[in-house]
Tab-separated table of C-alpha atoms in Angstrom:
chain	number	residue	atom	x	y	z
P	1	MET	CA	-0.045	-0.070	-0.298
P	2	MET	CA	1.348	3.340	-0.865
P	3	LYS	CA	2.463	5.439	2.091
P	4	GLU	CA	0.106	8.558	2.697
P	5	HIS	CA	1.337	12.011	1.825
P	6	ASN	CA	2.036	13.872	5.010
P	7	PRO	CA	2.723	17.570	4.294
P	8	TRP	CA	3.892	18.400	7.882
P	9	ILE	CA	6.631	15.907	7.772
P	10	ASP	CA	7.424	16.137	4.243
P	11	ARG	CA	8.171	19.848	4.371
P	12	PHE	CA	11.384	19.109	6.265
P	13	GLY	CA	12.605	16.836	3.358
P	14	PRO	CA	15.739	14.652	3.680
P	15	GLY	CA	17.224	17.120	6.263
P	16	LEU	CA	19.857	19.705	5.662
P	17	THR	CA	23.726	18.885	6.137
P	18	GLU	CA	25.932	21.089	8.072
P	19	ASP	CA	27.408	22.413	5.296
P	20	GLN	CA	23.776	23.531	3.765
P	21	ILE	CA	22.815	24.888	7.025
P	22	ARG	CA	25.880	27.176	6.949
P	23	GLU	CA	25.411	28.274	3.548
P	24	ARG	CA	21.869	29.569	4.054
P	25	VAL	CA	22.386	31.332	7.376
P	26	ARG	CA	25.865	33.153	6.585
P	27	VAL	CA	25.891	36.730	5.915
P	28	ASP	CA	29.306	37.650	4.109
P	29	ALA	CA	30.696	41.122	4.730
P	30	ARG	CA	29.698	43.869	2.444
P	31	PRO	CA	32.411	45.888	1.671
P	32	LEU	CA	32.403	49.620	2.612
P	33	GLU	CA	34.104	52.142	0.057
P	34	GLY	CA	34.677	55.896	0.521
P	35	LEU	CA	34.631	55.935	4.539
P	36	ALA	CA	37.461	58.534	4.475
P	37	LYS	CA	35.447	60.662	2.488
P	38	LEU	CA	32.434	61.042	4.706
P	39	PRO	CA	32.343	63.025	8.005
P	40	ALA	CA	34.112	61.049	10.908
P	41	GLU	CA	31.089	60.324	13.030
P	42	GLN	CA	28.749	59.416	10.133
P	43	ALA	CA	31.956	57.159	8.856
P	44	VAL	CA	32.104	55.471	12.379
P	45	THR	CA	28.341	54.782	12.292
P	46	ALA	CA	28.572	53.357	8.711
P	47	LEU	CA	31.603	50.961	9.829
P	48	GLY	CA	29.445	49.629	12.876
P	49	GLU	CA	26.438	49.031	11.142
P	50	CYS	CA	28.156	47.127	8.320
P	51	LEU	CA	30.318	44.936	10.875
P	52	SER	CA	26.887	44.297	12.954
P	53	GLN	CA	25.326	42.887	9.613
P	54	VAL	CA	27.916	40.146	9.528
P	55	PHE	CA	27.155	36.671	10.687
P	56	VAL	CA	29.656	33.753	10.786
P	57	PRO	CA	27.720	30.510	11.320
P	58	THR	CA	30.137	28.939	13.870
P	59	ALA	CA	30.192	25.254	15.202
P	60	GLN	CA	27.998	26.498	18.192
P	61	VAL	CA	25.345	28.181	15.780
P	62	ILE	CA	25.089	25.369	13.526
P	63	SER	CA	24.816	22.642	16.338
P	64	ALA	CA	21.918	24.684	17.816
P	65	LEU	CA	20.101	25.260	14.687
P	66	THR	CA	20.253	21.466	13.961
P	67	GLY	CA	19.024	20.857	17.408
P	68	PHE	CA	15.906	23.204	16.962
P	69	ILE	CA	15.138	21.838	13.405
P	70	GLY	CA	15.136	18.226	15.120
P	71	MET	CA	12.761	19.627	17.853
P	72	ALA	CA	10.183	20.873	15.024
P	73	ARG	CA	10.497	18.007	13.015
P	74	ALA	CA	9.832	15.373	16.057
P	75	TYR	CA	6.694	17.553	16.974
P	76	SER	CA	5.553	17.495	13.520
P	77	ALA	CA	5.781	13.834	13.267
P	78	SER	CA	3.799	13.748	16.688
P	79	ALA	CA	1.481	16.175	16.267
P	80	PHE	CA	0.491	15.543	12.595
P	81	PRO	CA	0.727	12.077	12.228
P	82	SER	CA	-1.883	12.022	9.224
P	83	MET	CA	-4.796	13.840	7.522
P	84	GLY	CA	-7.412	12.561	8.823
P	85	ARG	CA	-6.136	13.127	12.429
P	86	TYR	CA	-5.590	16.627	11.385
P	87	ILE	CA	-9.075	17.383	9.958
P	88	ARG	CA	-10.257	15.765	13.283
P	89	GLN	CA	-8.297	17.764	15.415
P	90	ILE	CA	-9.041	21.422	13.638
P	91	TYR	CA	-12.788	20.689	14.312
P	92	GLN	CA	-12.212	20.176	18.214
P	93	SER	CA	-12.067	22.879	20.830
P	94	GLN	CA	-8.577	21.866	22.172
P	95	SER	CA	-6.318	23.128	24.721
P	96	GLY	CA	-3.361	22.304	22.579
P	97	GLN	CA	-0.884	19.386	22.792
P	98	ALA	CA	0.541	17.849	25.871
P	99	CYS	CA	2.922	20.915	27.499
P	100	ARG	CA	6.262	20.492	26.606
P	101	LEU	CA	9.157	21.959	28.234
P	102	PRO	CA	10.557	25.112	26.840
P	103	THR	CA	14.265	25.420	25.886
P	104	CYS	CA	16.206	28.455	27.321
P	105	LEU	CA	18.610	29.834	24.767
P	106	THR	CA	21.071	31.999	26.709
P	107	GLY	CA	24.603	33.241	26.916
P	108	LEU	CA	26.351	36.600	27.464
P	109	ALA	CA	24.866	39.858	26.215
P	110	GLY	CA	26.207	40.510	22.539
P	111	VAL	CA	27.493	36.970	21.739
P	112	GLY	CA	24.823	36.641	18.998
P	113	LYS	CA	21.716	34.873	20.415
P	114	SER	CA	19.082	37.349	18.668
P	115	GLU	CA	21.066	36.456	15.449
P	116	LEU	CA	20.864	32.785	15.901
P	117	LEU	CA	17.091	33.208	16.146
P	118	LYS	CA	17.111	35.045	12.887
P	119	ALA	CA	19.028	32.433	11.283
P	120	LEU	CA	16.789	29.714	12.340
P	121	ALA	CA	14.008	31.303	9.792
P	122	LYS	CA	16.352	30.736	7.198
P	123	VAL	CA	16.601	27.160	7.467
P	124	MET	CA	12.928	26.279	8.814
P	125	PRO	CA	10.597	24.789	6.020
P	126	ALA	CA	8.924	27.758	4.174
P	127	ASP	CA	5.159	28.643	4.407
P	128	MET	CA	3.000	26.483	2.009
P	129	GLU	CA	-0.471	25.894	1.299
P	130	LEU	CA	-2.247	22.640	2.586
P	131	ASN	CA	-4.131	20.880	-0.244
P	132	VAL	CA	-7.025	19.641	2.122
P	133	GLN	CA	-10.219	18.300	0.230
P	134	GLY	CA	-13.100	20.451	1.470
P	135	HIS	CA	-10.699	22.895	3.270
P	136	ALA	CA	-9.777	25.745	1.091
P	137	GLY	CA	-7.046	28.435	2.213
P	138	LEU	CA	-5.304	26.261	5.085
P	139	GLN	CA	-1.773	26.671	4.928
P	140	ALA	CA	1.231	25.403	7.095
P	141	THR	CA	3.799	27.548	8.983
P	142	SER	CA	6.735	25.814	10.351
P	143	LEU	CA	7.906	28.720	12.439
P	144	LEU	CA	6.372	31.678	14.827
P	145	SER	CA	8.839	34.030	16.067
P	146	PHE	CA	7.987	36.827	18.739
P	147	VAL	CA	9.844	39.242	20.399
P	148	MET	CA	9.038	40.496	24.112
P	149	GLN	CA	7.886	43.966	24.962
P	150	SER	CA	8.876	45.682	27.777
P	151	GLN	CA	5.472	46.129	29.410
P	152	VAL	CA	4.537	44.214	32.818
P	153	GLY	CA	1.477	42.073	32.291
P	154	ALA	CA	1.103	38.759	30.562
P	155	PRO	CA	-1.702	39.894	27.842
P	156	GLY	CA	0.362	42.223	25.317
P	157	VAL	CA	4.043	41.577	26.028
P	158	LEU	CA	4.268	39.536	22.699
P	159	ARG	CA	4.784	40.783	19.082
P	160	GLN	CA	4.934	38.604	16.104
P	161	ARG	CA	7.710	38.544	13.299
P	162	THR	CA	6.052	38.894	9.921
P	163	ALA	CA	7.597	39.410	6.369
P	164	GLN	CA	6.833	42.967	6.778
P	165	GLY	CA	8.492	43.307	10.431
P	166	TRP	CA	7.165	43.019	14.080
P	167	ALA	CA	3.555	43.449	14.388
P	168	ASP	CA	1.216	43.177	17.162
P	169	LEU	CA	-0.559	39.816	17.974
P	170	PRO	CA	-4.357	39.591	16.701
P	171	ARG	CA	-6.852	40.195	18.948
P	172	GLY	CA	-6.909	37.002	21.434
P	173	GLY	CA	-3.172	36.713	21.352
P	174	LEU	CA	-1.832	33.170	20.943
P	175	ASN	CA	-4.496	30.317	20.360
P	176	ALA	CA	-3.723	26.813	20.629
P	177	HIS	CA	-6.515	25.695	18.147
P	178	ASN	CA	-5.146	28.310	15.435
P	179	ILE	CA	-1.488	27.264	16.113
P	180	TYR	CA	-2.406	23.726	15.331
P	181	ARG	CA	-4.643	24.620	12.387
P	182	ASP	CA	-1.369	26.479	10.802
P	183	GLY	CA	0.882	23.592	11.241
P	184	VAL	CA	3.142	25.545	13.597
P	185	SER	CA	6.018	23.235	14.586
P	186	LEU	CA	8.129	25.738	16.312
P	187	MET	CA	8.094	29.003	18.489
P	188	THR	CA	10.856	31.070	19.235
P	189	ALA	CA	10.419	34.358	21.675
P	190	ASP	CA	13.314	36.889	21.958
P	191	GLU	CA	14.494	39.408	24.364
P	192	PHE	CA	12.634	37.752	27.458
P	193	GLN	CA	14.537	39.790	29.809
P	194	ALA	CA	12.488	42.636	28.614
P	195	VAL	CA	9.565	41.916	30.735
P	196	THR	CA	11.639	42.027	33.747
P	197	ALA	CA	11.658	45.688	34.713
P	198	GLY	CA	9.436	45.509	37.824
P	199	GLY	CA	8.835	43.959	41.352
P	200	SER	CA	6.274	41.552	39.886
P	201	ALA	CA	8.446	41.014	36.704
P	202	ASN	CA	9.910	37.387	37.444
P	203	ALA	CA	6.287	36.348	38.041
P	204	VAL	CA	5.193	37.961	34.652
P	205	ALA	CA	8.059	36.101	32.644
P	206	THR	CA	7.183	32.646	34.459
P	207	LYS	CA	3.429	33.120	33.724
P	208	THR	CA	3.959	33.884	29.973
P	209	LEU	CA	6.391	31.263	29.305
P	210	MET	CA	4.124	28.761	31.264
P	211	GLN	CA	1.224	29.895	28.967
P	212	MET	CA	3.336	29.811	25.829
P	213	ALA	CA	4.797	26.191	26.615
P	214	GLN	CA	0.998	24.951	26.923
P	215	ILE	CA	0.148	25.959	23.583
P	216	GLY	CA	1.580	22.955	21.935
P	217	PRO	CA	4.642	23.375	19.748
P	218	PRO	CA	8.309	23.532	21.270
P	219	LEU	CA	9.185	26.772	22.365
P	220	VAL	CA	12.599	28.168	22.449
P	221	TYR	CA	12.987	31.474	24.729
P	222	CYS	CA	15.946	33.382	24.739
P	223	ALA	CA	17.229	35.094	27.551
P	224	ASN	CA	20.232	36.610	29.115
P	225	TYR	CA	21.935	35.379	32.294
P	226	SER	CA	20.307	37.837	34.448
P	227	LEU	CA	16.775	36.777	33.594
P	228	VAL	CA	17.988	32.900	34.297
P	229	HIS	CA	19.505	33.810	37.427
P	230	SER	CA	16.095	35.232	38.416
P	231	LEU	CA	14.190	32.138	37.542
P	232	LEU	CA	16.330	30.293	39.522
P	233	LYS	CA	14.736	31.969	42.610
P	234	ARG	CA	11.243	30.630	41.498
P	235	PRO	CA	9.897	27.422	43.472
P	236	GLN	CA	11.066	24.090	42.363
P	237	GLN	CA	8.402	23.044	40.219
P	238	ASP	CA	8.885	26.548	37.949
P	239	ARG	CA	12.725	25.923	37.784
P	240	GLN	CA	12.193	22.499	36.521
P	241	ARG	CA	9.899	23.354	33.899
P	242	LEU	CA	11.544	26.294	32.588
P	243	LEU	CA	15.241	25.616	33.159
P	244	SER	CA	15.450	21.704	32.441
P	245	ASN	CA	16.467	22.486	28.581
P	246	ALA	CA	19.341	25.107	27.937
P	247	VAL	CA	21.240	25.960	25.125
P	248	VAL	CA	24.113	27.960	25.967
P	249	ILE	CA	25.927	30.167	23.458
P	250	HIS	CA	29.272	31.136	24.706
P	251	PRO	CA	32.124	33.143	23.153
P	252	GLU	CA	34.286	31.411	20.741
P	253	ALA	CA	37.775	30.640	22.026
P	254	ALA	CA	40.693	32.598	21.246
P	255	ASP	CA	42.610	30.319	19.314
P	256	SER	CA	39.526	28.455	17.442
P	257	ASP	CA	38.839	28.551	13.625
P	258	ASP	CA	35.655	30.189	14.124
P	259	TRP	CA	37.292	32.850	16.351
P	260	ARG	CA	39.986	33.885	13.414
P	261	LEU	CA	37.088	33.374	10.674
P	262	THR	CA	34.809	35.718	12.300
P	263	LEU	CA	37.724	38.426	12.594
P	264	THR	CA	38.477	37.940	8.972
P	265	GLU	CA	35.037	38.300	7.778
P	266	LEU	CA	34.699	41.512	9.971
P	267	GLN	CA	37.918	42.893	8.317
P	268	LYS	CA	36.599	42.363	5.095
P	269	VAL	CA	33.925	44.998	5.446
P	270	ALA	CA	36.708	47.667	5.343
P	271	SER	CA	40.066	46.127	4.743
P	272	ARG	CA	41.765	49.124	3.842
P	273	VAL	CA	40.470	50.722	7.029
P	274	ILE	CA	41.077	47.748	9.332
P	275	ARG	CA	44.819	46.760	9.465
P	276	ILE	CA	44.672	43.799	11.260
P	277	ASP	CA	45.895	40.255	10.821
P	278	PRO	CA	43.430	37.795	11.844
P	279	GLU	CA	45.828	34.975	12.503
P	280	ARG	CA	48.415	37.250	14.194
P	281	ASP	CA	46.195	39.487	16.393
P	282	ALA	CA	43.542	36.903	17.004
P	283	ALA	CA	44.889	36.712	20.942
P	284	ASP	CA	45.215	40.005	21.487
P	285	ILE	CA	41.848	41.221	20.399
P	286	HIS	CA	40.064	38.338	22.129
P	287	SER	CA	41.683	39.511	25.507
P	288	TYR	CA	40.303	42.879	24.747
P	289	THR	CA	36.846	41.563	24.222
P	290	ALA	CA	36.571	38.148	25.865
P	291	GLY	CA	35.293	36.890	22.129
P	292	ILE	CA	31.966	38.835	22.507
P	293	LYS	CA	31.006	39.867	19.081
P	294	ARG	CA	29.235	43.107	20.281
P	295	SER	CA	32.428	44.050	22.152
P	296	VAL	CA	34.324	43.634	19.205
P	297	ILE	CA	32.493	45.770	17.001
P	298	ALA	CA	32.273	48.269	19.393
P	299	LEU	CA	36.219	48.053	20.042
P	300	LEU	CA	36.770	48.654	16.317
P	301	SER	CA	34.250	51.591	15.865
P	302	THR	CA	36.177	53.095	18.740
P	303	ALA	CA	39.669	52.702	17.072
P	304	TYR	CA	38.382	54.006	13.920
P	305	ARG	CA	37.027	57.107	15.768
P	306	LEU	CA	40.394	57.486	17.362
P	307	ALA	CA	42.117	56.967	14.415
P	308	ARG	CA	39.962	59.719	12.723
P	309	ALA	CA	40.276	61.987	15.530
P	310	SER	CA	44.389	61.663	14.780
P	311	GLY	CA	43.877	62.629	11.297
P	312	LYS	CA	44.274	59.186	9.953
P	313	ASP	CA	41.712	57.074	7.692
P	314	HIS	CA	42.699	53.534	8.911
P	315	PHE	CA	43.504	52.030	12.343
P	316	GLY	CA	45.801	49.062	13.573
P	317	MET	CA	46.433	47.383	16.703
P	318	THR	CA	48.054	50.563	18.399
P	319	ASP	CA	44.853	52.383	18.009
P	320	ILE	CA	42.806	49.288	19.083
P	321	GLN	CA	44.990	49.213	22.313
P	322	GLN	CA	44.228	52.885	22.854
P	323	ALA	CA	40.574	52.304	22.136
P	324	TYR	CA	40.506	49.585	24.618
P	325	ALA	CA	41.498	51.898	27.142
P	326	SER	CA	39.375	54.837	26.241
P	327	ALA	CA	36.552	56.187	27.830
P	328	ASP	CA	34.192	55.184	25.236
P	329	PHE	CA	35.063	51.765	25.758
P	330	TRP	CA	34.530	51.535	29.423
P	331	THR	CA	31.630	49.575	29.842
P	332	HIS	CA	32.700	46.901	27.733
P	333	ARG	CA	36.293	46.804	29.418
P	334	ASN	CA	34.485	46.538	32.804
P	335	ASP	CA	32.704	43.360	31.472
P	336	VAL	CA	35.997	42.016	29.889
P	337	GLU	CA	37.797	42.628	33.057
P	338	GLU	CA	35.200	41.046	35.317
P	339	LEU	CA	35.320	37.946	32.640
P	340	THR	CA	38.788	37.606	32.794
P	341	ARG	CA	38.681	37.216	36.735
P	342	GLN	CA	35.946	34.630	36.340
P	343	ALA	CA	38.084	32.747	33.977
P	344	ILE	CA	40.789	31.995	36.483
P	345	GLY	CA	38.233	31.249	39.553
P	346	ASN	CA	38.541	34.881	40.814
P	347	GLY	CA	35.458	36.640	39.891
P	348	SER	CA	34.140	39.908	41.485
P	349	ARG	CA	37.109	39.566	44.176
P	350	GLY	CA	35.028	40.536	47.439
P	351	ARG	CA	32.148	41.959	45.771
P	352	ARG	CA	28.717	40.624	44.821
P	353	ALA	CA	28.600	38.628	41.710
P	354	ALA	CA	28.161	40.169	38.419
P	355	LEU	CA	25.490	37.593	37.745
P	356	ASP	CA	24.600	38.933	34.249
P	357	LEU	CA	28.287	37.782	33.327
P	358	VAL	CA	28.124	34.244	35.348
P	359	CYS	CA	26.602	31.404	33.358
P	360	PRO	CA	23.891	30.066	35.478
P	361	PHE	CA	24.464	26.492	33.899
P	362	PRO	CA	27.870	25.025	35.776
P	363	GLY	CA	27.829	22.094	33.613
P	364	ALA	CA	27.616	24.265	30.550
P	365	ARG	CA	30.499	26.385	31.277
P	366	GLN	CA	33.454	26.545	28.708
P	367	PRO	CA	35.562	23.409	28.447
P	368	GLN	CA	38.427	25.937	27.384
P	369	ARG	CA	38.298	27.944	30.633
P	370	VAL	CA	41.846	26.849	31.834
P	371	VAL	CA	43.332	27.426	28.402
P	372	VAL	CA	41.445	30.685	28.110
P	373	ALA	CA	42.933	31.794	31.623
P	374	ASN	CA	46.349	30.756	30.364
P	375	LYS	CA	46.169	32.688	27.497
P	376	MET	CA	45.117	35.705	29.132
P	377	VAL	CA	48.046	35.651	31.832
P	378	GLU	CA	50.492	35.114	29.050
P	379	SER	CA	49.130	38.152	27.402
P	380	TYR	CA	49.002	40.200	30.268
P	381	GLU	CA	52.557	39.096	31.436
P	382	ASP	CA	53.976	40.449	27.937
P	383	ARG	CA	52.279	43.584	28.481
P	384	LEU	CA	53.652	43.833	31.827
P	385	ASN	CA	57.295	43.214	30.600
P	386	GLU	CA	56.409	46.201	28.254
P	387	GLU	CA	55.591	48.391	30.840
P	388	HIS	CA	58.636	47.526	32.723
P	389	LEU	CA	60.682	48.372	29.857
P	390	ARG	CA	58.940	51.789	29.296
P	391	SER	CA	59.615	52.640	33.054
P	392	SER	CA	63.410	51.885	32.616
P	393	LEU	CA	64.009	53.894	29.782
P	394	THR	CA	65.777	57.687	30.195
P	395	ARG	CA	63.763	60.605	29.702
P	396	ASP	CA	64.927	61.358	26.416
P	397	GLU	CA	64.439	57.575	25.163
P	398	ARG	CA	60.701	58.067	26.544
P	399	GLU	CA	60.260	61.148	24.558
P	400	GLY	CA	61.567	59.451	21.535
P	401	LEU	CA	59.194	56.753	21.961
P	402	GLU	CA	56.125	58.643	22.610
P	403	ALA	CA	56.877	60.790	19.448
P	404	LEU	CA	56.552	57.584	17.258
P	405	THR	CA	53.494	56.799	19.022
P	406	VAL	CA	50.009	57.873	17.822
P	407	LYS	CA	48.023	58.970	20.872
P	408	PRO	CA	44.389	59.638	20.806
P	409	PRO	CA	42.968	63.257	21.822
P	410	ALA	CA	43.500	63.996	25.449
P	411	ARG	CA	40.510	63.231	27.847
P	412	LYS	CA	39.926	64.358	31.207
P	413	SER	CA	39.624	61.726	33.647
P	414	SER	CA	39.278	61.552	37.598
P	415	ALA	CA	41.071	57.981	37.374
P	416	SER	CA	44.066	57.369	38.925
P	417	VAL	CA	46.803	54.907	37.560
P	418	ALA	CA	48.223	52.510	39.862
P	419	ARG	CA	51.872	51.460	39.161
P	420	LEU	CA	52.302	47.635	39.242
P	421	PRO	CA	55.305	46.437	41.398
P	422	LYS	CA	58.321	45.067	39.700
P	423	ARG	CA	58.304	41.465	41.342
P	424	GLY	CA	57.012	38.393	40.364
P	425	SER	CA	53.024	38.021	40.809
P	426	ARG	CA	50.525	35.582	41.384
P	427	ARG	CA	48.246	34.356	38.858
P	428	ASP	CA	45.126	36.084	40.342
P	429	GLU	CA	47.126	39.342	41.088
P	430	LEU	CA	48.238	39.151	37.176
P	431	LEU	CA	44.680	39.098	36.122
P	432	ALA	CA	43.296	41.593	38.749
P	433	GLY	CA	46.097	44.267	37.787
P	434	GLN	CA	44.972	43.900	33.881
P	435	ALA	CA	42.725	47.100	34.363
P	436	GLU	CA	45.326	49.134	35.933
P	437	PHE	CA	48.117	48.541	33.515
P	438	LEU	CA	45.788	48.937	30.366
P	439	LYS	CA	44.888	52.191	31.664
P	440	SER	CA	48.490	53.374	32.046
P	441	LEU	CA	49.235	52.712	28.077
P	442	ARG	CA	47.237	56.265	27.905
P	443	ARG	CA	50.007	58.137	29.520
């Protein structure tokens, strides 16, 4: 007997290979020309925007996308086993399929979680019309994507992604019957931390997640570490339902091919302007950014701003080093220094832990933790030796060196610079002194 055609399963086809996923979701650099002809700040903005558009599908991204597609396919096989079952179900008043545990997609702010969810839309099956006898106008939509709005209260916190952009949900919000009728196999919700602005916000986030999980299709919700830490304070039953499944996106390791490829693609945006060697400079740039893409873009943009202010139309590692120590990069630098301390098990040094920077799933923390810490220490020791060499120069020698070094415009600062002792330091002292040393580079 011929096997019955099942459009909800057949839409997934034989499955995409990793290479096919990579080709579908990658966003290559769009080369910029004529930046030098633009006013400085306009050029900096243009550079930052183009850098932000680049998307390199790393091994972590491919793994996550493959898993999400598998979840959607498995649900389709379970919820839509036959055409007959589908027709019977759409005429029943149902509360949805059995409640499934949602999946928490988390990671440091700026590592690319939202980009990953956007990429998911490129590898999920396209919308299609259903050929159901006696039922015209039915179609199957594999993916529904939502973004949270910053308003407290379960009704109205969601907006739906459409072909025209983000739109408010229809009256009545999410309806399990309509979701099933439309053949939805996966739902995603981005920026879930947006609802956590208020005293009862954690309860609102929990209630909204529970409501969405009960609709039927698997739910992937995106949240920063801070929200996950808040959810960990909820009662046991809530924690087990909301946090049992987690996908953690980490910054790429400094010595990884994905990290070097990311820098290579970013440089292609303006290769005449960004004078770096992705192979040679990968470790240094990683030590300035902790491998966080958003911080990399901010660092490169800041370096270009400083270069333009000093009359140059390009920048290199000297400018990047100065950008790291600048006021413009202050917030990113604080995060990098805290992550550096965490890498050697010395985070927050007597202060309350910066929970928005601490992975709430201990078993999912980076396996390269020790390797990364060693590289940070080695990088810092190299800079420490350079500082000692600078301090041993005569006045004439220092003036000659400063004449060869391009400095950014002077900025007023109330911060003091602490000199490091010229003696062997313990590992934690080396990492703890990284910020003070880098500030001294501005002298």
